[in-house]
mmCIF file of C-alpha atoms in Angstrom:
data_model
loop_
_atom_site.group_PDB
_atom_site.id
_atom_site.type_symbol
_atom_site.label_atom_id
_atom_site.label_comp_id
_atom_site.label_asym_id
_atom_site.label_seq_id
_atom_site.Cartn_x
_atom_site.Cartn_y
_atom_site.Cartn_z
ATOM 1 C CA MET M 932 -6.262 -17.074 -19.209
ATOM 2 C CA LEU M 933 -3.603 -18.787 -18.561
ATOM 3 C CA TYR M 934 -6.172 -21.826 -17.605
ATOM 4 C CA TYR M 935 -6.396 -21.581 -21.584
ATOM 5 C CA LEU M 936 -3.063 -21.664 -21.975
ATOM 6 C CA PHE M 937 -1.642 -24.442 -19.464
ATOM 7 C CA ASN M 938 -5.031 -26.536 -20.707
ATOM 8 C CA TYR M 939 -3.060 -25.376 -24.444
ATOM 9 C CA LEU M 940 0.225 -26.287 -23.749
ATOM 10 C CA LYS M 941 -0.675 -29.378 -21.293
ATOM 11 C CA THR M 942 -3.222 -30.823 -24.834
ATOM 12 C CA GLU M 943 -0.593 -29.832 -26.956
ATOM 13 C CA PHE M 944 2.971 -31.023 -25.362
ATOM 14 C CA ASN M 945 1.454 -32.429 -21.594
ATOM 15 C CA ILE M 946 3.601 -30.205 -20.270
ATOM 16 C CA SER M 947 5.126 -31.223 -16.249
ATOM 17 C CA GLY M 948 2.598 -29.230 -13.466
ATOM 18 C CA SER M 949 1.001 -27.309 -16.678
ATOM 19 C CA GLY M 950 -2.781 -29.177 -15.202
ATOM 20 C CA MET M 951 -2.681 -27.780 -11.448
ATOM 21 C CA PHE M 952 -5.098 -24.854 -13.108
ATOM 22 C CA GLN M 953 -7.867 -27.787 -14.153
ATOM 23 C CA TYR M 954 -8.400 -27.730 -10.865
ATOM 24 C CA ILE M 955 -11.006 -24.821 -9.422
ATOM 25 C CA THR M 956 -8.799 -25.186 -6.089
ATOM 26 C CA PHE M 957 -5.499 -24.178 -7.770
ATOM 27 C CA ARG M 958 -6.700 -21.211 -9.043
ATOM 28 C CA VAL M 959 -8.762 -20.069 -5.980
ATOM 29 C CA THR M 960 -6.201 -19.905 -3.976
ATOM 30 C CA MET M 961 -3.848 -18.337 -6.341
ATOM 31 C CA ALA M 962 -6.247 -15.401 -7.534
ATOM 32 C CA LEU M 963 -6.723 -15.087 -3.532
ATOM 33 C CA LEU M 964 -2.996 -14.989 -3.153
ATOM 34 C CA LEU M 965 -2.412 -11.833 -6.239
ATOM 35 C CA SER M 966 -4.679 -10.621 -5.236
ATOM 36 C CA LEU M 967 -3.807 -9.635 -2.286
ATOM 37 C CA VAL M 968 -0.569 -8.538 -3.684
ATOM 38 C CA ILE M 969 -1.938 -6.663 -6.175
ATOM 39 C CA SER M 970 -3.769 -4.467 -3.475
ATOM 40 C CA LEU M 971 -0.662 -4.165 -1.374
ATOM 41 C CA LEU M 972 1.838 -3.092 -3.748
ATOM 42 C CA LEU M 973 -0.780 -1.394 -5.889
ATOM 43 C CA GLY M 974 -2.465 0.359 -3.205
ATOM 44 C CA LYS M 975 1.118 1.964 -2.190
ATOM 45 C CA ARG M 976 1.047 3.557 -5.660
ATOM 46 C CA ILE M 977 -2.262 4.466 -5.764
ATOM 47 C CA VAL M 978 -2.129 6.470 -2.301
ATOM 48 C CA ARG M 979 0.643 7.646 -3.410
ATOM 49 C CA PHE M 980 -0.273 9.404 -6.219
ATOM 50 C CA LEU M 981 -4.218 10.538 -4.863
ATOM 51 C CA GLN M 982 -1.580 12.279 -2.130
ATOM 52 C CA ARG M 983 0.180 14.257 -5.248
ATOM 53 C CA LYS M 984 -2.628 15.018 -6.629
ATOM 54 C CA GLN M 985 -4.408 16.401 -3.248
ATOM 55 C CA ILE M 986 -8.028 14.583 -4.389
ATOM 56 C CA GLY M 987 -8.764 13.943 -0.677
ATOM 57 C CA GLU M 988 -12.461 13.343 1.565
ATOM 58 C CA VAL M 989 -14.646 15.504 1.169
ATOM 59 C CA ILE M 990 -16.591 16.379 5.236
ATOM 60 C CA ARG M 991 -19.346 17.288 6.019
ATOM 61 C CA GLU M 992 -19.228 18.793 9.637
ATOM 62 C CA LEU M 993 -21.757 16.334 11.564
ATOM 63 C CA GLY M 994 -20.115 17.151 15.118
ATOM 64 C CA LEU M 995 -18.440 13.659 15.037
ATOM 65 C CA GLN M 996 -14.900 12.524 17.525
ATOM 66 C CA GLY M 997 -12.155 13.408 14.906
ATOM 67 C CA GLU M 998 -13.753 14.054 11.677
ATOM 68 C CA ASN M 999 -11.710 16.361 11.119
ATOM 69 C CA THR M 1000 -9.208 14.693 11.665
ATOM 70 C CA LYS M 1001 -10.220 13.189 8.179
ATOM 71 C CA LYS M 1002 -10.214 16.150 6.157
ATOM 72 C CA GLY M 1003 -8.043 15.770 2.564
ATOM 73 C CA THR M 1004 -7.620 11.838 3.521
ATOM 74 C CA PRO M 1005 -7.320 10.647 0.419
ATOM 75 C CA THR M 1006 -10.153 9.008 -1.680
ATOM 76 C CA MET M 1007 -11.481 7.075 -4.439
ATOM 77 C CA GLY M 1008 -9.112 4.486 -2.600
ATOM 78 C CA GLY M 1009 -11.718 1.789 -4.801
ATOM 79 C CA LEU M 1010 -10.010 1.324 -7.920
ATOM 80 C CA ILE M 1011 -7.559 -0.426 -6.292
ATOM 81 C CA ILE M 1012 -10.352 -2.687 -4.502
ATOM 82 C CA LEU M 1013 -10.723 -3.262 -8.445
ATOM 83 C CA SER M 1014 -7.916 -3.728 -9.627
ATOM 84 C CA ALA M 1015 -7.385 -6.780 -7.539
ATOM 85 C CA ILE M 1016 -9.981 -7.845 -8.072
ATOM 86 C CA VAL M 1017 -10.308 -8.000 -11.954
ATOM 87 C CA ILE M 1018 -6.763 -8.766 -12.616
ATOM 88 C CA PRO M 1019 -6.501 -12.180 -11.274
ATOM 89 C CA THR M 1020 -10.082 -12.794 -12.244
ATOM 90 C CA LEU M 1021 -9.070 -12.659 -16.437
ATOM 91 C CA LEU M 1022 -5.914 -14.600 -14.877
ATOM 92 C CA PHE M 1023 -7.189 -18.094 -13.680
ATOM 93 C CA ALA M 1024 -10.492 -17.384 -14.584
ATOM 94 C CA ARG M 1025 -12.156 -19.377 -17.624
ATOM 95 C CA VAL M 1026 -13.590 -15.936 -18.370
ATOM 96 C CA LEU M 1027 -15.962 -17.273 -21.795
ATOM 97 C CA ASN M 1028 -17.941 -18.691 -17.800
ATOM 98 C CA VAL M 1029 -20.962 -17.129 -18.574
ATOM 99 C CA TYR M 1030 -21.153 -16.118 -14.897
ATOM 100 C CA ILE M 1031 -17.087 -15.106 -14.883
ATOM 101 C CA LEU M 1032 -19.128 -12.576 -17.904
ATOM 102 C CA LEU M 1033 -21.802 -11.422 -16.445
ATOM 103 C CA ILE M 1034 -19.818 -9.957 -12.664
ATOM 104 C CA LEU M 1035 -16.722 -8.027 -13.794
ATOM 105 C CA LEU M 1036 -19.393 -6.527 -16.056
ATOM 106 C CA CYS M 1037 -21.073 -6.054 -12.863
ATOM 107 C CA THR M 1038 -17.873 -4.669 -11.280
ATOM 108 C CA ILE M 1039 -16.666 -2.390 -13.726
ATOM 109 C CA TRP M 1040 -20.346 -1.144 -14.807
ATOM 110 C CA LEU M 1041 -20.789 0.483 -10.559
ATOM 111 C CA GLY M 1042 -17.140 1.046 -9.989
ATOM 112 C CA LEU M 1043 -17.301 3.526 -13.107
ATOM 113 C CA ILE M 1044 -20.452 5.517 -11.691
ATOM 114 C CA GLY M 1045 -19.426 5.457 -8.334
ATOM 115 C CA PHE M 1046 -15.926 6.394 -9.985
ATOM 116 C CA ILE M 1047 -18.018 9.906 -12.587
ATOM 117 C CA ASP M 1048 -19.688 10.827 -8.362
ATOM 118 C CA ASP M 1049 -16.339 10.515 -6.604
ATOM 119 C CA TYR M 1050 -15.088 12.946 -10.004
ATOM 120 C CA ILE M 1051 -17.141 15.207 -8.938
ATOM 121 C CA LYS M 1052 -17.773 15.270 -6.173
ATOM 122 C CA VAL M 1053 -13.889 15.332 -5.711
ATOM 123 C CA PHE M 1054 -12.667 18.449 -9.474
ATOM 124 C CA LYS M 1055 -16.194 19.942 -9.692
ATOM 125 C CA LYS M 1056 -15.809 20.903 -5.748
ATOM 126 C CA ASN M 1057 -19.316 19.518 -5.827
ATOM 127 C CA LYS M 1058 -19.763 17.935 -2.107
ATOM 128 C CA GLU M 1059 -23.861 15.445 -3.375
ATOM 129 C CA GLY M 1060 -21.894 14.263 -6.240
ATOM 130 C CA LEU M 1061 -24.003 12.890 -9.253
ATOM 131 C CA ALA M 1062 -27.074 13.006 -8.550
ATOM 132 C CA GLY M 1063 -28.750 10.617 -6.674
ATOM 133 C CA ARG M 1064 -31.424 9.983 -9.893
ATOM 134 C CA PHE M 1065 -28.658 8.738 -11.963
ATOM 135 C CA LYS M 1066 -27.165 6.158 -10.106
ATOM 136 C CA VAL M 1067 -30.349 4.267 -9.143
ATOM 137 C CA LEU M 1068 -30.635 4.417 -13.230
ATOM 138 C CA GLY M 1069 -27.339 3.265 -13.451
ATOM 139 C CA GLN M 1070 -28.069 0.632 -10.914
ATOM 140 C CA VAL M 1071 -31.929 -0.458 -12.456
ATOM 141 C CA GLY M 1072 -29.756 -0.540 -15.902
ATOM 142 C CA LEU M 1073 -27.646 -3.367 -14.498
ATOM 143 C CA GLY M 1074 -30.041 -4.873 -13.227
ATOM 144 C CA LEU M 1075 -31.306 -4.918 -16.615
ATOM 145 C CA ILE M 1076 -28.627 -6.851 -18.082
ATOM 146 C CA VAL M 1077 -28.422 -9.147 -15.034
ATOM 147 C CA GLY M 1078 -32.016 -10.174 -14.695
ATOM 148 C CA LEU M 1079 -32.100 -11.138 -18.622
ATOM 149 C CA THR M 1080 -29.113 -12.442 -18.609
ATOM 150 C CA LEU M 1081 -30.327 -15.047 -15.442
ATOM 151 C CA TYR M 1082 -33.623 -15.556 -17.540
ATOM 152 C CA PHE M 1083 -32.451 -16.092 -20.791
ATOM 153 C CA ASN M 1084 -29.283 -17.324 -21.081
ATOM 154 C CA ASP M 1085 -28.996 -20.701 -22.486
ATOM 155 C CA ASN M 1086 -26.033 -21.725 -19.611
ATOM 156 C CA VAL M 1087 -27.883 -20.670 -16.690
ATOM 157 C CA VAL M 1088 -29.346 -22.882 -15.255
ATOM 158 C CA ILE M 1089 -29.620 -25.941 -13.056
ATOM 159 C CA SER M 1090 -29.125 -29.949 -12.394
ATOM 160 C CA ARG M 1091 -32.831 -30.779 -12.020
ATOM 161 C CA GLU M 1092 -33.061 -35.140 -10.505
ATOM 162 C CA VAL M 1093 -34.885 -37.412 -12.928
ATOM 163 C CA LEU M 1094 -37.601 -38.597 -10.877
ATOM 164 C CA ASN M 1095 -40.260 -41.098 -12.305
ATOM 165 C CA ALA M 1096 -42.658 -40.659 -9.628
ATOM 166 C CA LYS M 1097 -42.370 -36.203 -10.179
ATOM 167 C CA PRO M 1098 -42.476 -35.204 -13.403
ATOM 168 C CA ILE M 1099 -39.961 -31.601 -14.389
ATOM 169 C CA PRO M 1100 -42.499 -29.014 -13.352
ATOM 170 C CA ALA M 1101 -44.355 -27.582 -17.446
ATOM 171 C CA TYR M 1102 -41.872 -23.918 -15.632
ATOM 172 C CA GLU M 1103 -39.154 -26.029 -16.483
ATOM 173 C CA ARG M 1104 -37.839 -26.340 -19.503
ATOM 174 C CA VAL M 1105 -34.939 -29.153 -20.165
ATOM 175 C CA MET M 1106 -32.855 -28.032 -22.630
ATOM 176 C CA SER M 1107 -31.243 -30.863 -23.070
ATOM 177 C CA GLN M 1108 -32.242 -34.967 -23.190
ATOM 178 C CA THR M 1109 -28.822 -35.836 -21.599
ATOM 179 C CA GLU M 1110 -28.559 -37.408 -18.464
ATOM 180 C CA ARG M 1111 -26.347 -36.980 -15.770
ATOM 181 C CA THR M 1112 -25.228 -39.941 -13.152
ATOM 182 C CA THR M 1113 -23.774 -40.306 -10.709
ATOM 183 C CA LYS M 1114 -22.011 -43.036 -8.342
ATOM 184 C CA GLU M 1115 -25.358 -43.795 -6.494
ATOM 185 C CA GLY M 1116 -27.434 -44.253 -9.970
ATOM 186 C CA LYS M 1117 -29.321 -40.981 -9.671
ATOM 187 C CA ARG M 1118 -30.282 -38.731 -12.324
ATOM 188 C CA PHE M 1119 -30.016 -35.395 -14.316
ATOM 189 C CA VAL M 1120 -30.866 -33.112 -15.817
ATOM 190 C CA ASP M 1121 -30.699 -29.344 -17.265
ATOM 191 C CA VAL M 1122 -33.023 -27.393 -16.799
ATOM 192 C CA LYS M 1123 -34.111 -23.643 -17.543
ATOM 193 C CA THR M 1124 -35.152 -22.879 -14.479
ATOM 194 C CA PRO M 1125 -36.225 -18.903 -12.623
ATOM 195 C CA ILE M 1126 -36.013 -20.615 -8.729
ATOM 196 C CA THR M 1127 -34.620 -19.848 -6.456
ATOM 197 C CA THR M 1128 -32.986 -21.222 -2.517
ATOM 198 C CA ILE M 1129 -35.573 -20.512 0.668
ATOM 199 C CA PRO M 1130 -34.377 -20.759 4.152
ATOM 200 C CA PHE M 1131 -36.061 -22.810 6.964
ATOM 201 C CA VAL M 1132 -38.386 -25.053 4.881
ATOM 202 C CA LYS M 1133 -38.224 -29.274 3.586
ATOM 203 C CA THR M 1134 -37.939 -28.781 -0.236
ATOM 204 C CA HIS M 1135 -35.661 -25.810 -0.028
ATOM 205 C CA GLU M 1136 -37.244 -24.061 -3.136
ATOM 206 C CA PHE M 1137 -38.615 -21.456 -4.643
ATOM 207 C CA ASN M 1138 -39.960 -20.762 -8.551
ATOM 208 C CA TYR M 1139 -40.570 -17.747 -9.157
ATOM 209 C CA ALA M 1140 -43.377 -18.450 -12.023
ATOM 210 C CA ARG M 1141 -45.432 -19.589 -9.043
ATOM 211 C CA LEU M 1142 -46.237 -16.447 -7.700
ATOM 212 C CA ILE M 1143 -48.432 -15.437 -11.216
ATOM 213 C CA SER M 1144 -49.153 -19.509 -11.432
ATOM 214 C CA TRP M 1145 -52.741 -19.270 -10.575
ATOM 215 C CA ILE M 1146 -52.595 -16.283 -13.143
ATOM 216 C CA PRO M 1147 -54.248 -18.039 -16.602
ATOM 217 C CA GLY M 1148 -50.893 -17.287 -18.775
ATOM 218 C CA ALA M 1149 -49.354 -14.784 -16.906
ATOM 219 C CA GLU M 1150 -46.556 -17.612 -16.205
ATOM 220 C CA LYS M 1151 -44.719 -16.380 -20.342
ATOM 221 C CA TYR M 1152 -44.102 -13.321 -18.103
ATOM 222 C CA THR M 1153 -42.053 -14.301 -15.761
ATOM 223 C CA PHE M 1154 -39.595 -12.956 -16.326
ATOM 224 C CA VAL M 1155 -40.861 -9.158 -15.481
ATOM 225 C CA LEU M 1156 -41.561 -9.886 -12.083
ATOM 226 C CA TYR M 1157 -37.647 -11.815 -11.962
ATOM 227 C CA VAL M 1158 -35.823 -8.818 -13.787
ATOM 228 C CA LEU M 1159 -37.589 -6.217 -10.828
ATOM 229 C CA VAL M 1160 -37.025 -8.490 -8.782
ATOM 230 C CA VAL M 1161 -33.265 -8.491 -9.538
ATOM 231 C CA ILE M 1162 -33.580 -4.827 -9.683
ATOM 232 C CA PHE M 1163 -34.754 -4.314 -6.057
ATOM 233 C CA ILE M 1164 -31.862 -6.133 -5.079
ATOM 234 C CA ILE M 1165 -29.337 -4.310 -6.760
ATOM 235 C CA THR M 1166 -30.492 -0.877 -6.056
ATOM 236 C CA ALA M 1167 -31.075 -1.988 -1.988
ATOM 237 C CA VAL M 1168 -28.009 -4.238 -1.791
ATOM 238 C CA SER M 1169 -25.071 -1.559 -3.724
ATOM 239 C CA ASN M 1170 -26.975 1.140 -1.606
ATOM 240 C CA GLY M 1171 -26.846 0.278 2.074
ATOM 241 C CA ALA M 1172 -23.083 -0.859 1.307
ATOM 242 C CA ASN M 1173 -22.973 3.082 0.134
ATOM 243 C CA LEU M 1174 -24.752 3.638 3.905
ATOM 244 C CA THR M 1175 -21.671 1.233 5.338
ATOM 245 C CA ASP M 1176 -18.985 2.890 4.055
ATOM 246 C CA GLY M 1177 -18.872 5.946 6.951
ATOM 247 C CA LEU M 1178 -16.103 4.284 8.867
ATOM 248 C CA ASP M 1179 -12.197 3.403 8.459
ATOM 249 C CA GLY M 1180 -12.750 -0.612 7.023
ATOM 250 C CA LEU M 1181 -16.667 -1.049 8.151
ATOM 251 C CA ALA M 1182 -17.730 -1.495 4.924
ATOM 252 C CA THR M 1183 -14.118 -2.939 2.707
ATOM 253 C CA GLY M 1184 -14.261 -5.366 6.796
ATOM 254 C CA VAL M 1185 -17.998 -6.483 6.182
ATOM 255 C CA SER M 1186 -18.237 -6.684 2.933
ATOM 256 C CA ALA M 1187 -14.872 -9.730 2.837
ATOM 257 C CA VAL M 1188 -16.628 -11.358 6.041
ATOM 258 C CA ILE M 1189 -20.345 -11.551 2.908
ATOM 259 C CA GLY M 1190 -17.303 -12.790 0.265
ATOM 260 C CA ILE M 1191 -15.735 -15.348 2.326
ATOM 261 C CA CYS M 1192 -20.034 -16.393 3.127
ATOM 262 C CA LEU M 1193 -21.222 -16.284 -1.034
ATOM 263 C CA GLY M 1194 -17.574 -18.322 -2.341
ATOM 264 C CA VAL M 1195 -19.298 -21.428 -0.058
ATOM 265 C CA PHE M 1196 -22.522 -20.709 -1.363
ATOM 266 C CA ALA M 1197 -20.731 -20.571 -5.017
ATOM 267 C CA TYR M 1198 -17.983 -24.199 -4.918
ATOM 268 C CA VAL M 1199 -21.021 -26.119 -2.580
ATOM 269 C CA SER M 1200 -23.528 -25.079 -5.965
ATOM 270 C CA GLY M 1201 -21.134 -25.441 -8.110
ATOM 271 C CA ASN M 1202 -19.263 -28.770 -6.136
ATOM 272 C CA ILE M 1203 -22.385 -32.368 -6.844
ATOM 273 C CA GLN M 1204 -20.289 -34.154 -4.001
ATOM 274 C CA PHE M 1205 -21.014 -31.492 -2.222
ATOM 275 C CA ALA M 1206 -24.610 -30.397 -3.740
ATOM 276 C CA GLU M 1207 -25.443 -33.624 -3.519
ATOM 277 C CA TYR M 1208 -24.403 -34.093 -0.136
ATOM 278 C CA LEU M 1209 -25.840 -30.922 1.520
ATOM 279 C CA ASN M 1210 -29.413 -31.930 -1.029
ATOM 280 C CA ILE M 1211 -28.902 -28.464 -2.774
ATOM 281 C CA MET M 1212 -29.388 -27.426 -6.006
ATOM 282 C CA TYR M 1213 -27.094 -28.623 -8.294
ATOM 283 C CA ILE M 1214 -25.863 -25.035 -10.372
ATOM 284 C CA PRO M 1215 -23.448 -26.324 -13.427
ATOM 285 C CA ASN M 1216 -20.064 -24.052 -13.565
ATOM 286 C CA LEU M 1217 -21.343 -22.403 -11.469
ATOM 287 C CA GLY M 1218 -18.051 -23.627 -9.523
ATOM 288 C CA GLU M 1219 -15.475 -21.127 -11.058
ATOM 289 C CA LEU M 1220 -17.722 -18.096 -9.577
ATOM 290 C CA ALA M 1221 -14.986 -19.025 -6.503
ATOM 291 C CA ILE M 1222 -12.363 -17.373 -8.348
ATOM 292 C CA PHE M 1223 -13.974 -14.827 -8.614
ATOM 293 C CA ILE M 1224 -14.772 -14.361 -5.170
ATOM 294 C CA ALA M 1225 -11.763 -15.384 -3.411
ATOM 295 C CA ALA M 1226 -10.066 -12.186 -5.545
ATOM 296 C CA PHE M 1227 -12.594 -10.039 -3.625
ATOM 297 C CA VAL M 1228 -12.199 -11.320 -0.473
ATOM 298 C CA GLY M 1229 -8.255 -10.806 -1.579
ATOM 299 C CA ALA M 1230 -8.555 -7.435 -2.395
ATOM 300 C CA CYS M 1231 -10.665 -6.159 1.189
ATOM 301 C CA VAL M 1232 -8.550 -7.470 2.452
ATOM 302 C CA GLY M 1233 -5.931 -6.009 1.556
ATOM 303 C CA PHE M 1234 -7.332 -2.735 1.131
ATOM 304 C CA LEU M 1235 -8.422 -2.772 4.951
ATOM 305 C CA TRP M 1236 -3.932 -2.417 4.667
ATOM 306 C CA TYR M 1237 -5.122 1.486 3.673
ATOM 307 C CA ASN M 1238 -8.066 1.997 5.155
ATOM 308 C CA ALA M 1239 -8.054 0.305 8.583
ATOM 309 C CA TYR M 1240 -8.158 3.029 11.108
ATOM 310 C CA PRO M 1241 -6.730 5.628 11.552
ATOM 311 C CA ALA M 1242 -7.369 5.284 7.240
ATOM 312 C CA GLN M 1243 -4.526 6.203 5.136
ATOM 313 C CA VAL M 1244 -7.209 5.976 1.877
ATOM 314 C CA PHE M 1245 -11.119 6.036 1.280
ATOM 315 C CA MET M 1246 -12.590 3.143 -1.131
ATOM 316 C CA GLY M 1247 -15.362 6.479 -2.167
ATOM 317 C CA ASP M 1248 -18.496 5.367 -4.075
ATOM 318 C CA THR M 1249 -15.866 4.011 -6.265
ATOM 319 C CA GLY M 1250 -15.489 1.055 -4.060
ATOM 320 C CA SER M 1251 -18.757 1.124 -2.110
ATOM 321 C CA LEU M 1252 -20.926 1.149 -4.782
ATOM 322 C CA ALA M 1253 -19.146 -1.985 -6.846
ATOM 323 C CA LEU M 1254 -19.400 -3.982 -3.553
ATOM 324 C CA GLY M 1255 -22.545 -3.433 -2.802
ATOM 325 C CA GLY M 1256 -23.357 -4.776 -6.861
ATOM 326 C CA ILE M 1257 -20.915 -7.288 -6.587
ATOM 327 C CA ILE M 1258 -22.232 -8.516 -3.415
ATOM 328 C CA ALA M 1259 -26.329 -8.480 -4.700
ATOM 329 C CA SER M 1260 -25.549 -9.940 -8.185
ATOM 330 C CA LEU M 1261 -23.022 -13.300 -6.871
ATOM 331 C CA ALA M 1262 -26.031 -13.364 -4.342
ATOM 332 C CA ILE M 1263 -28.604 -13.892 -7.665
ATOM 333 C CA ILE M 1264 -26.170 -15.688 -9.366
ATOM 334 C CA VAL M 1265 -25.662 -18.345 -6.927
ATOM 335 C CA ARG M 1266 -29.489 -18.135 -5.662
ATOM 336 C CA LYS M 1267 -29.497 -17.396 -2.649
ATOM 337 C CA GLU M 1268 -30.921 -13.664 -2.985
ATOM 338 C CA LEU M 1269 -33.304 -14.690 -0.717
ATOM 339 C CA LEU M 1270 -31.167 -15.341 1.822
ATOM 340 C CA ILE M 1271 -29.650 -11.578 1.332
ATOM 341 C CA PRO M 1272 -31.645 -10.287 5.212
ATOM 342 C CA ILE M 1273 -29.781 -12.559 6.780
ATOM 343 C CA PHE M 1274 -26.113 -12.456 5.279
ATOM 344 C CA CYS M 1275 -26.140 -9.090 4.240
ATOM 345 C CA GLY M 1276 -28.247 -8.134 7.563
ATOM 346 C CA ILE M 1277 -24.858 -5.287 8.400
ATOM 347 C CA PHE M 1278 -26.676 -3.748 5.235
ATOM 348 C CA LEU M 1279 -29.913 -4.208 6.376
ATOM 349 C CA VAL M 1280 -30.235 -2.837 9.599
ATOM 350 C CA GLU M 1281 -27.730 0.247 8.286
ATOM 351 C CA SER M 1282 -30.396 0.972 5.677
ATOM 352 C CA LEU M 1283 -33.457 0.534 8.242
ATOM 353 C CA SER M 1284 -31.507 2.825 10.593
ATOM 354 C CA VAL M 1285 -31.979 5.626 7.818
ATOM 355 C CA MET M 1286 -35.586 5.057 6.801
ATOM 356 C CA LEU M 1287 -36.733 4.632 10.804
ATOM 357 C CA GLN M 1288 -34.745 8.444 11.574
ATOM 358 C CA VAL M 1289 -35.832 9.930 7.639
ATOM 359 C CA SER M 1290 -40.001 9.093 8.349
ATOM 360 C CA TYR M 1291 -39.840 9.390 12.102
ATOM 361 C CA PHE M 1292 -38.496 13.411 11.419
ATOM 362 C CA LYS M 1293 -41.304 14.362 8.897
ATOM 363 C CA TYR M 1294 -43.934 11.821 10.831
ATOM 364 C CA THR M 1295 -43.326 14.373 13.786
ATOM 365 C CA LYS M 1296 -42.925 17.186 12.332
ATOM 366 C CA LYS M 1297 -45.656 16.707 10.227
ATOM 367 C CA LYS M 1298 -47.565 16.135 13.785
ATOM 368 C CA TYR M 1299 -45.856 18.023 16.504
ATOM 369 C CA GLY M 1300 -43.976 20.928 14.109
ATOM 370 C CA GLU M 1301 -41.123 19.462 15.547
ATOM 371 C CA GLY M 1302 -38.469 16.430 14.429
ATOM 372 C CA ARG M 1303 -37.775 13.813 16.293
ATOM 373 C CA ARG M 1304 -35.499 10.515 15.803
ATOM 374 C CA ILE M 1305 -35.160 8.043 17.400
ATOM 375 C CA PHE M 1306 -31.222 7.869 16.682
ATOM 376 C CA LYS M 1307 -28.819 10.266 17.997
ATOM 377 C CA MET M 1308 -27.742 9.851 13.824
ATOM 378 C CA SER M 1309 -28.218 7.740 10.704
ATOM 379 C CA PRO M 1310 -26.652 5.539 9.495
ATOM 380 C CA LEU M 1311 -26.367 3.324 13.351
ATOM 381 C CA HIS M 1312 -23.066 3.581 12.830
ATOM 382 C CA HIS M 1313 -22.533 7.391 13.492
ATOM 383 C CA HIS M 1314 -25.358 6.624 16.124
ATOM 384 C CA TYR M 1315 -22.470 4.853 18.001
ATOM 385 C CA GLN M 1316 -19.654 7.389 17.269
ATOM 386 C CA LYS M 1317 -22.622 9.933 19.315
ATOM 387 C CA VAL M 1318 -22.290 7.898 22.302
ATOM 388 C CA GLY M 1319 -19.454 7.654 22.844
ATOM 389 C CA TYR M 1320 -17.519 4.325 20.944
ATOM 390 C CA HIS M 1321 -14.628 4.734 19.176
ATOM 391 C CA GLU M 1322 -14.672 3.630 15.256
ATOM 392 C CA SER M 1323 -11.883 1.608 16.111
ATOM 393 C CA LYS M 1324 -14.463 -0.517 17.818
ATOM 394 C CA ILE M 1325 -17.670 0.955 16.011
ATOM 395 C CA ALA M 1326 -16.091 -1.335 13.453
ATOM 396 C CA VAL M 1327 -15.243 -4.217 14.493
ATOM 397 C CA ARG M 1328 -17.808 -5.198 16.621
ATOM 398 C CA PHE M 1329 -20.417 -4.637 13.660
ATOM 399 C CA TRP M 1330 -17.554 -7.422 11.836
ATOM 400 C CA ILE M 1331 -18.611 -8.887 14.896
ATOM 401 C CA VAL M 1332 -21.996 -9.499 14.002
ATOM 402 C CA ALA M 1333 -20.914 -10.012 11.131
ATOM 403 C CA ILE M 1334 -19.938 -13.112 11.336
ATOM 404 C CA MET M 1335 -22.241 -13.901 12.697
ATOM 405 C CA CYS M 1336 -24.317 -14.020 9.972
ATOM 406 C CA ALA M 1337 -22.633 -15.135 7.609
ATOM 407 C CA VAL M 1338 -22.151 -18.604 9.790
ATOM 408 C CA PHE M 1339 -25.801 -18.292 10.784
ATOM 409 C CA ALA M 1340 -26.434 -17.693 6.775
ATOM 410 C CA ILE M 1341 -24.741 -20.286 5.321
ATOM 411 C CA ALA M 1342 -26.317 -22.745 8.545
ATOM 412 C CA THR M 1343 -29.615 -22.421 7.055
ATOM 413 C CA LEU M 1344 -28.616 -24.915 4.480
ATOM 414 C CA LYS M 1345 -29.394 -27.465 6.891
ATOM 415 C CA MET M 1346 -31.720 -26.389 8.489
ATOM 416 C CA ARG M 1347 -35.154 -27.302 7.205
#
């Protein structure tokens, strides 16, 4: 909103300093600072409110060290994260940008689902919370909206270099005949295409239409395949973040690291100079998303003030479902969804540990009459607790691994 206000002031009155809001770097910095301030100041008030209302976490008896001390710790702290994301974004981003509108919808949508789940647990005294099928239904609904918007909205395009010797493929629709010319004389045109980044290959791009192009006439149904992929990714990553949220500061710290990684992707892909230098796809208007990501990172870091060991507040599903959904949606928007197993390595390992544990237990129970386990407990962070590691040490080491994964993911931009 402030962008439009100061743009008006500059245009109509030429007020000194109002032009600063034209620069994404300035607005990114301001969004980051404001999100930190909101999460710290508003967070203190929310924590006190939750304590007064005795909105405490219901702790399951898992036989873990220190779990009894967590009983009664305020939950639903995800409200702090959501506030610290949404407010700076509304103030500093160009809110009419399709990517900003879409990611704000994702934030509020999954935050609301998580809030309902926490509300049922806390106020209805139902430890199971919102039924799993309703959570999945909400994630599928969001996946449909995100997938269909990115596929059909005419404002979602990539910039393709015009080469006389290499015509634009039939499944890439040129949106405008107006060309963009760089200083080096290269010509670019905006095209509509379901394309993504694929790591470790020279072309660095993969088009979903190619998966079914061998079937005559099937290319017009590429949107079905694309939407199914989007639904799967949003559901998987959202649940992965939810599973990771089991130790003080674990999911928050990991999400902040992933957010920084996605911020780098958004900035370089949305800047024509960086995109050309790195030889990656240029996505017009994507740079605006860096403002949302700055608020996202600031919200996570600010929330750590209260969520680091020993936690004064838990984010609950209000935060964890939203964080996972935001990360998944951002990855899809910046066309880096195939890199998710790398920069979301912690979420992936946590989810796999649960699937392996459950599958192996069922298999051995059927075969031997007694269920056996691969890990002492799943998700994986609980296994290390059972081994004897302190939860703060586990959280910090998981953060370090997340940083390594994020750096490696960024390096793939040039590893071909």
